[in-house]
């Protein structure tokens, strides 16, 4: 894997253009199907123009998940329905990256419309996990995590609606953050479930992830849920957890958890204890209802958000028009993949007359109880630690045929989105050569404490120094 | 339990044309997911308010100022069918 400091050193020894050019050579063969679009010309042009740029990411190549709008670069959400769509504007995070001097080398693969846990629902085929190409990279930001793990780029952006940054970070052995809801503007992020999702940074180590986070976080009036205020998150990169209290929710070590995962995460808690933190078990009794509540809410919001895709203003349009209902229905049936249709159907049902109270309103009430679980658990503790995923990466094709089985894999990531708290995943072990992720969750707007905990863990372990062997 | 007829109706509401041969598969899958959602009934929520939004924000105002926006050409630049600078939609009436 590559770090920002290695890239900056290379640039000082040669030039941003040469560094970006060699990055494009690494990406070119697309060995793990990480990229949907490679923006070769614009990347080289930006690198030339950024010579001498003094921003914190001057000349640093970055890959962007394909649901984040990039002006002039195709943005597909890995869906047929948006094939050929060229956004006429940049997302807020892209504007921030450009100001910081970063070079966008391309758009990376994902589950279609970010609906999935394995990057297998992409219209452009699955991304492969660089640690073992027979396994999935996780999802939905699978391309983002896999390209960092493969050493193709040092940085990537993903988005996290129910674990979509943390799951692939866990499966690919990299670091990924889901910030507090509202900390990063969603302007230009193509919505799937807008009350749950945040854009999140992915890197090979905690310091790089934090630097990227620092660049993209901040208020934007174009997103009404964006919170005012700016912070200097890199100040939290301190190797010290003395006096920190860790909560360990036993519900996150439930049925179906892999033994190696359980052991690695507990080893992690004990390592932090050796370094001066203390830990206690905490109870989060509504955790087992989080999956059902999450999927009801996410699918309901999806059915509404995806209503805009009708082929009129962008995307797929069929040759012949009929009456409006037949025309839209045919375009949408051909443009969306199976999982997207399933979620639109379920969301439409959950919001339909007679069922709204039973499903949607009920799920929103359970969401309140889950949020209260977090508030209670974090009253007596500073952070919560748990496995990011109950298992290491599973095999390609293993779960895709049974939607419900695949949904179950998100059991430890969705509560965080329902409650809006921040959470980081970082590597804490290996099982049969596959990485294991440790999840550190914190209080609303207290990214600093989870970053400090993650940084201390990383400084005192060597998991982040391991990388897959890639040809 | 929902039936293939229900799924066809939901497809109509969602503007998704359902092929006859897909209906049974979707019906089974939707029933198994809805059955799983049923576990929410176990939770006592009589005294609980719904959470639509995790942060207690409301009434986010901005100044009413004219700012730059996309030009007409940029706005219709991705449209597959246009006419005289407008999006061209199928006949509604």
Coordinates of C-alpha atoms in Angstrom, one line a residue:
Chain A
X1 CA 0.0 0.0 0.0
X2 CA 1.1 3.6 -0.5
X3 CA 1.1 6.5 2.0
X4 CA 0.6 10.2 1.4
X5 CA 4.2 10.9 2.6
X6 CA 5.6 8.4 0.1
X7 CA 3.7 10.2 -2.7
X8 CA 4.8 13.6 -1.6
X9 CA 8.4 12.5 -1.4
X10 CA 8.2 11.0 -4.9
X11 CA 6.8 14.3 -6.1
X12 CA 9.6 16.3 -4.6
X13 CA 12.1 13.9 -6.3
X14 CA 10.4 14.1 -9.7
X15 CA 7.1 15.8 -10.4
X16 CA 3.3 15.5 -9.7
X17 CA 2.8 14.6 -13.4
X18 CA 5.3 11.7 -13.2
X19 CA 3.8 10.4 -10.0
X20 CA 0.2 10.6 -11.4
X21 CA 1.5 9.0 -14.6
X22 CA 2.9 6.0 -12.8
X23 CA -0.3 5.8 -10.7
X24 CA -2.3 5.6 -14.0
X25 CA 0.0 2.9 -15.2
X26 CA -0.7 0.9 -12.0
X27 CA -4.4 1.3 -12.4
X28 CA -4.4 0.7 -16.2
X29 CA -4.7 -3.1 -16.2
X30 CA -7.6 -2.9 -13.7
X31 CA -6.6 -6.3 -12.3
X32 CA -9.2 -6.2 -9.5
X33 CA -11.9 -4.4 -11.5
X34 CA -11.6 -1.5 -9.1
X35 CA -12.2 1.2 -11.6
X36 CA -15.3 2.0 -13.7
X37 CA -13.8 5.1 -15.3
X38 CA -10.2 6.1 -15.5
X39 CA -9.8 9.9 -16.0
X40 CA -6.4 9.8 -17.6
X41 CA -6.4 13.0 -19.6
X42 CA -7.9 15.2 -16.9
X43 CA -5.7 13.6 -14.2
X44 CA -2.5 14.4 -16.1
X45 CA -3.7 17.9 -16.9
X46 CA -4.5 18.6 -13.2
X47 CA -1.2 17.2 -12.2
X48 CA 0.6 19.6 -14.6
X49 CA -1.4 22.5 -13.4
X50 CA -0.9 21.6 -9.7
X51 CA 2.9 21.7 -10.0
X52 CA 4.0 24.0 -7.1
X53 CA 0.5 23.8 -5.5
X54 CA 0.9 24.2 -1.7
X55 CA -2.3 22.4 -0.6
X56 CA -2.1 19.5 1.8
X57 CA -2.8 17.0 -1.0
X58 CA -0.9 18.7 -3.8
X59 CA -0.4 16.2 -6.6
X60 CA -1.8 13.2 -4.5
X61 CA -3.8 10.8 -6.6
X62 CA -7.3 9.8 -5.3
X63 CA -10.0 7.5 -6.4
X64 CA -13.7 8.5 -6.0
X65 CA -16.7 6.2 -5.5
X66 CA -18.9 6.4 -8.6
X67 CA -21.9 7.8 -6.7
X68 CA -20.1 11.1 -6.0
X69 CA -20.6 13.8 -8.7
X70 CA -17.4 14.8 -10.6
X71 CA -17.8 17.6 -13.2
X72 CA -16.8 16.3 -16.6
X73 CA -16.1 12.7 -15.5
X74 CA -18.7 10.0 -16.0
X75 CA -20.7 9.1 -12.8
X76 CA -22.8 5.9 -13.1
X77 CA -23.6 4.7 -9.5
X78 CA -22.5 1.4 -11.2
X79 CA -25.9 1.3 -12.8
X80 CA -27.0 0.9 -16.4
X81 CA -29.6 3.6 -15.9
X82 CA -26.9 6.2 -15.5
X83 CA -24.5 4.9 -18.2
X84 CA -22.9 7.9 -19.9
X85 CA -24.0 10.5 -17.4
X86 CA -21.5 13.4 -17.1
X87 CA -22.3 15.6 -14.1
X88 CA -22.3 19.3 -14.9
X89 CA -21.1 20.2 -11.4
X90 CA -18.8 18.9 -8.6
X91 CA -19.9 17.5 -5.3
X92 CA -18.8 19.7 -2.3
X93 CA -16.1 17.1 -1.3
X94 CA -14.7 17.2 -4.9
X95 CA -14.5 21.0 -4.7
X96 CA -12.6 20.6 -1.4
X97 CA -10.2 18.0 -2.9
X98 CA -9.4 20.2 -5.8
X99 CA -8.7 23.2 -3.5
X100 CA -6.3 20.9 -1.6
X101 CA -4.5 20.0 -4.8
X102 CA -5.6 16.4 -5.0
X103 CA -5.7 14.7 -8.4
X104 CA -8.8 12.6 -9.3
X105 CA -7.5 9.6 -11.2
X106 CA -10.9 8.0 -11.7
X107 CA -14.2 6.6 -10.5
X108 CA -14.3 3.3 -8.6
X109 CA -16.7 0.4 -8.5
X110 CA -19.5 -0.1 -6.0
X111 CA -22.7 -2.0 -5.5
X112 CA -25.3 -0.5 -7.8
X113 CA -26.6 2.7 -6.1
X114 CA -24.6 1.6 -3.0
X115 CA -27.1 -1.2 -2.3
X116 CA -25.0 -4.1 -1.2
X117 CA -22.3 -5.6 1.0
X118 CA -20.1 -7.2 -1.6
X119 CA -19.7 -5.0 -4.7
X120 CA -21.3 -7.9 -6.6
X121 CA -24.4 -6.0 -7.7
X122 CA -22.4 -3.6 -10.0
X123 CA -23.5 -3.4 -13.6
X124 CA -19.8 -3.4 -14.4
X125 CA -19.1 -6.8 -12.7
X126 CA -17.7 -7.5 -9.2
X127 CA -14.5 -6.0 -7.8
X128 CA -12.1 -8.6 -6.5
X129 CA -10.5 -8.5 -3.0
X130 CA -6.7 -8.0 -3.5
X131 CA -5.9 -10.3 -0.5
X132 CA -7.7 -13.2 -2.2
X133 CA -9.3 -12.8 -5.6
X134 CA -11.8 -15.5 -4.8
X135 CA -13.4 -13.4 -2.1
X136 CA -15.4 -10.2 -2.2
X137 CA -13.9 -6.8 -1.2
X138 CA -17.0 -5.9 0.8
X139 CA -19.4 -3.2 -0.1
X140 CA -20.8 -1.1 -1.2
X141 CA -17.5 1.0 -1.5
X142 CA -15.6 -2.1 -2.6
X143 CA -13.7 -0.4 -5.4
X144 CA -12.6 2.4 -3.0
X145 CA -11.1 0.0 -0.4
X146 CA -9.7 -2.5 -2.9
X147 CA -7.8 0.1 -4.9
X148 CA -6.1 1.4 -1.7
X149 CA -5.4 -2.2 -0.5
X150 CA -3.9 -3.1 -3.9
X151 CA -1.5 -0.1 -3.7
X152 CA -3.0 1.5 -6.8
X153 CA -3.8 4.8 -5.0
X154 CA -3.1 6.1 -1.5
X155 CA -6.5 7.6 -0.9
X156 CA -10.2 7.0 -1.9
X157 CA -13.6 8.3 -1.0
X158 CA -16.5 6.0 -0.3
X159 CA -20.0 6.5 1.2
X160 CA -21.5 4.8 4.2
X161 CA -25.3 4.3 4.4
X162 CA -25.3 1.1 6.5
X163 CA -21.6 0.2 6.7
X164 CA -20.5 0.8 3.1
X165 CA -17.2 2.4 4.0
X166 CA -16.4 0.3 7.1
X167 CA -17.3 -3.1 5.6
X168 CA -14.9 -2.9 2.7
X169 CA -12.2 -1.3 4.9
X170 CA -12.5 -4.3 7.2
X171 CA -12.5 -6.9 4.3
X172 CA -9.6 -5.2 2.5
X173 CA -7.4 -4.4 5.6
X174 CA -7.5 -0.6 5.3
X175 CA -8.8 2.3 7.4
X176 CA -12.2 3.8 6.7
X177 CA -14.3 6.4 8.6
X178 CA -18.1 7.0 8.7
X179 CA -18.3 10.5 10.2
X180 CA -21.1 11.9 12.3
X181 CA -24.2 12.6 10.2
X182 CA -23.9 16.1 9.0
X183 CA -20.1 16.6 9.2
X184 CA -19.5 16.1 5.5
X185 CA -21.8 17.8 2.9
X186 CA -23.8 15.3 0.9
X187 CA -24.1 17.9 -1.9
X188 CA -23.3 16.0 -5.1
X189 CA -23.6 12.6 -3.5
X190 CA -26.3 10.7 -5.4
X191 CA -28.8 9.8 -2.7
X192 CA -29.8 6.3 -1.7
X193 CA -31.0 6.7 1.9
X194 CA -30.4 10.3 2.7
X195 CA -31.1 10.2 6.5
X196 CA -28.5 7.6 7.0
X197 CA -25.6 8.2 4.6
X198 CA -22.3 10.1 4.8
X199 CA -19.3 10.3 2.5
X200 CA -16.3 8.7 4.2
X201 CA -12.5 8.7 3.7
X202 CA -10.4 5.6 3.1
X203 CA -6.6 5.2 3.4
X204 CA -3.9 2.7 4.3
X205 CA -3.4 4.2 7.7
X206 CA -5.1 6.4 10.3
X207 CA -3.0 9.5 9.8
X208 CA -3.7 9.6 6.0
X209 CA -7.4 8.9 6.6
X210 CA -7.5 11.8 9.0
X211 CA -5.7 14.2 6.7
X212 CA -8.2 13.3 3.9
X213 CA -11.1 13.7 6.4
X214 CA -9.8 17.1 7.4
X215 CA -9.8 18.3 3.8
X216 CA -13.4 17.1 3.0
X217 CA -15.2 17.9 6.3
X218 CA -16.9 21.2 6.9
X219 CA -20.1 23.2 6.4
X220 CA -21.8 23.6 3.1
X221 CA -25.0 25.6 2.8
X222 CA -26.2 23.6 -0.2
X223 CA -26.8 20.6 2.1
X224 CA -29.4 21.6 4.7
X225 CA -28.3 18.8 7.0
X226 CA -24.7 19.9 7.0
X227 CA -23.6 21.2 10.4
X228 CA -21.8 24.6 10.9
X229 CA -18.2 24.7 12.1
X230 CA -14.7 23.6 11.1
X231 CA -12.2 21.6 13.1
X232 CA -8.6 20.6 12.8
X233 CA -8.9 16.8 13.1
X234 CA -5.2 16.1 12.5
X235 CA -4.6 17.4 16.1
X236 CA -6.3 14.2 17.3
X237 CA -3.3 12.1 15.9
X238 CA -1.9 11.6 19.4
X239 CA -0.4 8.3 20.6
X240 CA -2.1 8.2 24.0
X241 CA -5.2 6.4 25.5
X242 CA -4.4 6.8 29.2
X243 CA -7.6 7.3 31.1
X244 CA -9.8 6.4 28.1
X245 CA -12.8 4.2 28.9
X246 CA -13.8 1.7 26.3
X247 CA -17.3 0.1 26.2
X248 CA -17.6 -3.4 24.7
X249 CA -21.2 -4.2 23.7
X250 CA -21.7 -7.9 24.0
X251 CA -24.5 -7.9 21.5
X252 CA -21.9 -7.2 18.8
X253 CA -20.3 -10.6 19.4
X254 CA -23.5 -12.5 18.8
X255 CA -24.6 -15.5 16.8
X256 CA -22.6 -16.3 13.7
X257 CA -19.4 -14.4 14.7
X258 CA -16.2 -16.0 13.5
X259 CA -13.9 -17.1 16.4
X260 CA -10.8 -15.5 14.9
X261 CA -12.7 -12.2 14.6
X262 CA -13.9 -12.4 18.2
X263 CA -10.3 -13.1 19.4
X264 CA -8.6 -10.4 17.3
X265 CA -11.1 -7.7 18.5
X266 CA -10.7 -8.7 22.2
X267 CA -6.9 -8.8 21.7
X268 CA -7.3 -5.2 20.4
X269 CA -9.2 -4.2 23.5
X270 CA -6.5 -5.7 25.7
X271 CA -3.8 -4.0 23.8
X272 CA -5.4 -0.7 24.4
X273 CA -5.8 -1.7 28.1
X274 CA -2.0 -2.3 28.2
X275 CA -1.6 1.2 26.9
X276 CA -3.5 2.8 29.7
X277 CA -7.2 2.5 28.7
X278 CA -9.8 0.7 30.8
X279 CA -12.8 -1.3 29.5
X280 CA -16.2 -2.4 30.6
X281 CA -19.0 -4.4 29.1
X282 CA -22.0 -2.3 28.1
X283 CA -25.5 -3.4 27.1
X284 CA -27.2 -2.3 23.9
X285 CA -30.4 -4.3 24.1
X286 CA -32.0 -3.1 20.9
X287 CA -29.1 -4.1 18.6
X288 CA -30.9 -7.2 17.4
X289 CA -33.6 -5.1 15.9
X290 CA -31.3 -2.7 14.1
X291 CA -31.1 -4.7 10.9
X292 CA -34.8 -4.8 10.3
X293 CA -35.2 -1.1 11.2
X294 CA -32.3 -0.2 9.0
X295 CA -33.6 -2.0 5.9
X296 CA -37.2 -0.7 6.3
X297 CA -35.9 2.9 6.5
X298 CA -33.2 2.6 3.8
X299 CA -35.6 0.9 1.4
X300 CA -38.3 3.4 2.0
X301 CA -36.0 6.3 1.4
X302 CA -34.5 4.6 -1.6
X303 CA -37.9 4.1 -3.2
X304 CA -38.4 7.9 -3.0
X305 CA -34.9 9.0 -3.9
X306 CA -34.7 6.7 -7.0
X307 CA -38.0 8.0 -8.3
X308 CA -36.0 10.6 -10.2
X309 CA -34.5 8.1 -12.6
X310 CA -37.0 8.1 -15.4
X311 CA -34.7 8.7 -18.5
X312 CA -36.0 12.3 -19.1
X313 CA -33.1 14.4 -17.8
X314 CA -30.2 12.0 -17.9
X315 CA -29.4 8.3 -18.3
X316 CA -31.1 5.5 -20.2
X317 CA -33.9 6.3 -22.6
X318 CA -35.6 3.8 -24.9
X319 CA -35.9 4.5 -28.6
X320 CA -39.7 4.5 -28.8
X321 CA -42.0 6.4 -26.4
X322 CA -45.4 5.1 -25.4
X323 CA -47.8 6.6 -22.9
X324 CA -45.9 8.1 -19.9
X325 CA -46.5 5.2 -17.5
X326 CA -45.4 2.5 -19.9
X327 CA -42.4 4.6 -21.0
X328 CA -41.1 5.2 -17.4
X329 CA -41.8 1.7 -16.3
X330 CA -39.9 0.1 -19.2
X331 CA -36.9 2.4 -18.8
X332 CA -36.7 1.7 -15.1
X333 CA -37.2 -2.0 -15.5
X334 CA -34.3 -2.2 -18.0
X335 CA -32.1 0.4 -16.3
X336 CA -32.1 -1.0 -12.7
X337 CA -30.5 -4.2 -11.6
X338 CA -32.2 -6.9 -9.5
X339 CA -31.2 -5.8 -6.0
X340 CA -32.1 -2.1 -6.7
X341 CA -35.6 -3.2 -7.9
X342 CA -36.1 -5.4 -4.9
X343 CA -35.3 -2.5 -2.6
X344 CA -37.5 -0.1 -4.5
X345 CA -40.4 -2.6 -4.4
X346 CA -40.0 -3.3 -0.7
X347 CA -39.7 0.5 0.1
X348 CA -42.7 1.3 -2.0
X349 CA -44.7 -1.4 -0.1
X350 CA -43.5 -0.2 3.3
X351 CA -44.7 3.3 2.5
X352 CA -47.9 2.4 0.8
X353 CA -51.3 3.1 2.3
X354 CA -52.2 0.7 5.1
X355 CA -48.6 -0.5 5.7
X356 CA -46.8 2.8 6.5
X357 CA -47.5 2.6 10.3
X358 CA -46.6 -1.1 10.5
X359 CA -43.3 -0.8 8.8
X360 CA -41.9 2.7 8.2
X361 CA -43.2 4.4 11.4
X362 CA -42.4 1.4 13.5
X363 CA -38.9 1.3 12.2
X364 CA -38.4 5.0 13.0
X365 CA -39.5 4.3 16.6
X366 CA -37.1 1.4 16.9
X367 CA -34.5 3.8 15.6
X368 CA -35.1 6.0 18.6
X369 CA -34.5 3.1 20.9
X370 CA -31.3 2.2 19.1
X371 CA -30.1 5.8 19.3
X372 CA -30.9 5.8 23.1
X373 CA -28.8 2.6 23.4
X374 CA -25.8 4.5 22.1
X375 CA -26.5 7.5 24.4
X376 CA -26.7 5.3 27.4
X377 CA -23.6 3.2 26.5
X378 CA -21.5 6.3 25.8
X379 CA -22.5 8.0 29.0
X380 CA -20.1 6.0 31.1
X381 CA -17.6 5.4 28.3
X382 CA -15.6 7.4 25.7
X383 CA -15.7 4.9 22.8
X384 CA -17.3 1.6 22.0
X385 CA -15.2 -1.2 20.4
X386 CA -16.7 -4.1 18.4
X387 CA -16.0 -6.2 15.3
X388 CA -16.7 -4.2 12.1
X389 CA -17.9 -7.4 10.4
X390 CA -18.8 -10.7 12.0
X391 CA -16.5 -12.6 9.6
X392 CA -13.6 -12.0 7.3
X393 CA -14.4 -11.5 3.5
X394 CA -16.7 -14.2 2.2
X395 CA -16.4 -15.9 -1.2
X396 CA -17.7 -14.3 -4.4
X397 CA -21.1 -15.7 -5.2
X398 CA -21.5 -17.2 -1.7
X399 CA -24.3 -14.9 -0.5
X400 CA -25.5 -13.0 -3.5
X401 CA -28.4 -15.4 -4.4
X402 CA -30.1 -15.0 -1.0
X403 CA -30.8 -11.3 -0.3
X404 CA -31.7 -11.8 3.4
X405 CA -28.4 -13.7 4.1
X406 CA -26.5 -10.9 2.6
X407 CA -28.4 -8.3 4.6
X408 CA -27.4 -10.2 7.8
X409 CA -23.7 -9.4 7.2
X410 CA -24.4 -5.8 8.1
X411 CA -25.5 -6.6 11.7
X412 CA -22.6 -4.6 13.3
X413 CA -22.5 -1.6 11.0
X414 CA -26.1 -0.5 10.6
X415 CA -26.7 0.6 14.2
X416 CA -24.1 3.4 13.7
X417 CA -26.0 4.9 10.8
X418 CA -29.4 4.7 12.5
X419 CA -28.0 6.7 15.5
X420 CA -25.8 9.0 13.4
X421 CA -22.6 8.5 15.5
X422 CA -19.1 8.4 14.0
X423 CA -17.2 5.1 13.6
X424 CA -13.9 4.0 12.2
X425 CA -12.7 0.6 11.0
X426 CA -9.1 -0.4 11.0
X427 CA -7.2 -3.7 10.7
X428 CA -6.7 -5.7 13.9
X429 CA -5.7 -9.2 12.7
X430 CA -5.8 -11.8 10.0
X431 CA -7.6 -15.1 9.5
X432 CA -6.4 -17.5 6.8
X433 CA -4.7 -14.5 5.1
X434 CA -7.8 -12.3 5.2
X435 CA -7.9 -9.1 7.2
X436 CA -10.1 -8.5 10.2
X437 CA -11.5 -5.1 11.1
X438 CA -11.9 -3.4 14.5
X439 CA -14.7 -0.9 14.8
X440 CA -14.3 2.1 17.1
X441 CA -17.6 4.1 17.6
X442 CA -17.9 7.4 19.4
X443 CA -20.2 10.2 20.5
X444 CA -21.8 12.6 18.0
X445 CA -19.2 15.1 16.7
X446 CA -16.4 13.4 18.7
X447 CA -14.4 12.1 15.8
X448 CA -11.3 13.3 17.7
X449 CA -11.6 10.5 20.3
X450 CA -12.1 7.7 17.9
X451 CA -9.2 9.0 15.7
X452 CA -6.9 9.2 18.8
X453 CA -7.9 5.7 19.9
X454 CA -7.4 4.3 16.3
X455 CA -4.1 6.1 15.9
X456 CA -2.8 4.8 19.3
X457 CA -3.8 1.3 18.4
X458 CA -2.1 1.5 15.0
X459 CA 1.1 3.0 16.4
X460 CA 1.5 0.1 18.8
X461 CA 0.6 -2.7 16.5
X462 CA 1.9 -3.7 13.0
X463 CA -1.3 -4.8 11.2
X464 CA -1.3 -1.7 9.0
X465 CA 2.1 -2.6 7.7
X466 CA 0.8 -5.7 6.0
X467 CA -0.3 -5.5 2.4
X468 CA -1.5 -8.1 -0.1
X469 CA 1.0 -9.5 -2.6
X470 CA -0.1 -8.0 -5.9
X471 CA 1.7 -8.7 -9.2
Chain B
X1 CA -48.1 -12.9 2.9
X2 CA -48.2 -10.9 -0.3
X3 CA -49.2 -12.5 -3.6
X4 CA -47.9 -12.2 -7.2
X5 CA -50.8 -9.9 -7.8
X6 CA -49.7 -7.6 -4.9
X7 CA -46.1 -7.5 -6.4
X8 CA -47.5 -6.6 -9.8
X9 CA -49.4 -3.7 -8.1
X10 CA -46.3 -2.5 -6.1
X11 CA -44.4 -2.6 -9.4
X12 CA -47.1 -0.4 -11.0
X13 CA -46.9 2.0 -8.0
X14 CA -43.0 2.1 -8.3
X15 CA -43.1 2.5 -12.1
X16 CA -41.3 -0.8 -12.6
X17 CA -42.5 -3.1 -15.4
X18 CA -42.7 -6.6 -14.0
X19 CA -42.2 -9.5 -16.3
X20 CA -44.6 -12.4 -15.8
X21 CA -41.8 -14.9 -15.2
X22 CA -40.1 -12.7 -12.5
X23 CA -43.2 -12.3 -10.4
X24 CA -43.0 -15.6 -8.5
X25 CA -39.3 -15.1 -7.6
X26 CA -39.9 -11.5 -6.4
X27 CA -42.9 -12.6 -4.4
X28 CA -40.9 -15.3 -2.5
X29 CA -38.0 -12.9 -1.8
X30 CA -40.2 -10.0 -0.7
X31 CA -42.2 -12.3 1.6
X32 CA -39.0 -13.6 3.2
X33 CA -37.8 -10.1 3.8
X34 CA -41.2 -8.9 5.1
X35 CA -41.3 -11.9 7.4
X36 CA -38.0 -10.8 8.8
X37 CA -39.2 -7.2 9.2
X38 CA -42.1 -8.7 11.3
X39 CA -39.7 -9.0 14.3
X40 CA -40.1 -5.3 14.8
X41 CA -43.6 -6.1 16.2
X42 CA -41.9 -7.6 19.3
X43 CA -40.6 -4.2 20.3
X44 CA -42.9 -2.1 22.6
X45 CA -42.9 1.4 21.1
X46 CA -46.1 2.7 22.6
X47 CA -44.3 5.6 24.4
X48 CA -41.6 6.1 21.8
X49 CA -41.3 9.0 19.3
X50 CA -40.1 8.3 15.8
X51 CA -36.6 9.5 14.8
X52 CA -36.8 11.0 11.3
X53 CA -33.5 12.8 11.6
X54 CA -30.6 12.0 14.0
X55 CA -29.6 15.6 14.7
X56 CA -32.2 17.9 16.2
X57 CA -32.0 20.5 13.4
X58 CA -35.0 22.4 12.1
X59 CA -35.7 25.5 10.1
X60 CA -32.4 25.8 8.3
X61 CA -32.6 29.2 6.6
X62 CA -30.4 30.9 4.0
X63 CA -30.4 34.5 2.7
X64 CA -32.6 35.0 -0.3
X65 CA -29.8 35.9 -2.7
X66 CA -29.4 35.3 -6.4
X67 CA -26.4 33.0 -7.0
X68 CA -25.0 31.3 -10.1
X69 CA -26.7 28.3 -11.5
X70 CA -26.4 25.9 -14.4
X71 CA -27.0 27.3 -17.8
X72 CA -29.8 25.9 -19.9
X73 CA -27.3 24.1 -22.1
X74 CA -25.6 22.5 -19.1
X75 CA -28.9 21.6 -17.5
X76 CA -30.2 19.7 -20.6
X77 CA -26.7 18.5 -21.6
X78 CA -27.3 14.9 -20.4
X79 CA -30.9 14.6 -21.6
X80 CA -31.3 11.8 -24.2
X81 CA -34.2 13.6 -26.0
X82 CA -34.6 17.4 -26.1
X83 CA -36.5 19.8 -28.3
X84 CA -36.0 23.6 -28.5
X85 CA -33.9 23.6 -25.4
X86 CA -36.4 21.6 -23.3
X87 CA -36.5 18.1 -22.0
X88 CA -38.7 16.0 -24.1
X89 CA -41.0 13.7 -22.2
X90 CA -43.6 11.2 -23.5
X91 CA -47.2 12.3 -24.0
X92 CA -49.0 12.7 -20.6
X93 CA -52.6 13.1 -21.7

